[in-house]
């Protein structure tokens, strides 16, 4: 999976809270994480994805991840929803 999958996904959720919610519900296909996001902010999301064996794709920056999600600001995380 790569960034193009996220850009073309019809059902995606953006942000830490949304990512956590859909990971907890076992409704996430993949987790995208910005490499420049604060580690203490993304730690719980990454840990949960690892525990649930969800693929984690790292993106160079929050700005790039935000643009891939079609928003004008940066994003720390995003998920593709099943």
XYZ file of C-alpha atoms in Angstrom:
82
model
C 0.000 0.000 0.000
C 1.154 3.500 -0.696
C -0.030 7.080 -0.593
C -1.991 6.716 -3.843
C -4.272 4.190 -2.136
C -5.088 6.796 0.506
C -5.643 9.557 -2.062
C -8.111 7.432 -4.029
C -9.866 5.806 -1.061
C -13.508 6.763 -0.783
C -13.765 5.982 2.912
C -10.941 7.416 4.992
C -10.768 9.017 8.403
C -8.242 11.660 9.338
C -6.628 12.437 12.671
C -5.588 10.712 15.866
C -9.047 10.412 17.439
C -10.702 9.091 14.290
C -7.845 6.670 13.638
C -8.056 5.295 17.175
C -11.827 4.925 16.954
C -11.738 2.869 13.762
C -8.749 0.799 14.869
C -10.566 -0.101 18.096
C -13.638 -1.134 16.096
C -11.506 -3.335 13.792
C -12.684 -1.261 10.850
C -9.318 -0.004 9.607
C -7.552 -1.501 6.590
C -4.359 0.528 6.881
C -2.880 3.249 9.071
C -0.916 6.161 7.609
C 1.432 8.002 9.963
C 3.414 11.190 9.366
C 7.082 10.747 10.277
C 7.318 14.294 11.635
C 4.344 13.946 13.997
C 5.146 14.137 17.709
C 5.941 10.628 18.936
C 3.972 10.987 22.155
C 0.895 11.863 20.091
C 1.042 8.925 17.669
C 2.465 6.287 20.012
C -0.908 4.862 21.102
C -2.250 4.709 17.548
C 0.830 2.930 16.214
C 0.831 0.483 19.138
C -2.826 -0.416 18.590
C -2.268 -0.929 14.844
C 0.685 -3.213 15.588
C -1.358 -5.236 18.082
C -4.152 -5.671 15.536
C -1.714 -6.442 12.681
C -2.893 -3.479 10.607
C -0.354 -2.324 7.997
C 1.362 0.943 8.934
C 2.540 3.210 6.138
C 4.876 6.044 7.084
C 4.618 9.311 5.151
C 7.417 11.902 5.055
C 5.467 14.773 6.620
C 2.178 15.860 8.123
C 1.704 18.286 5.241
C 2.086 15.533 2.628
C -0.339 13.315 4.544
C -2.833 16.171 4.791
C -2.633 16.815 1.048
C -3.145 13.100 0.348
C -6.308 13.339 2.462
C -7.485 16.385 0.457
C -7.257 18.793 3.397
C -5.381 22.095 3.564
C -3.608 21.385 6.851
C -1.267 18.687 8.059
C -2.430 15.388 9.522
C -0.580 13.159 11.983
C -2.514 10.006 11.082
C -5.214 8.711 8.771
C -6.872 5.342 8.193
C -8.586 3.687 5.279
C -11.860 2.270 6.544
C -13.005 -1.219 5.496
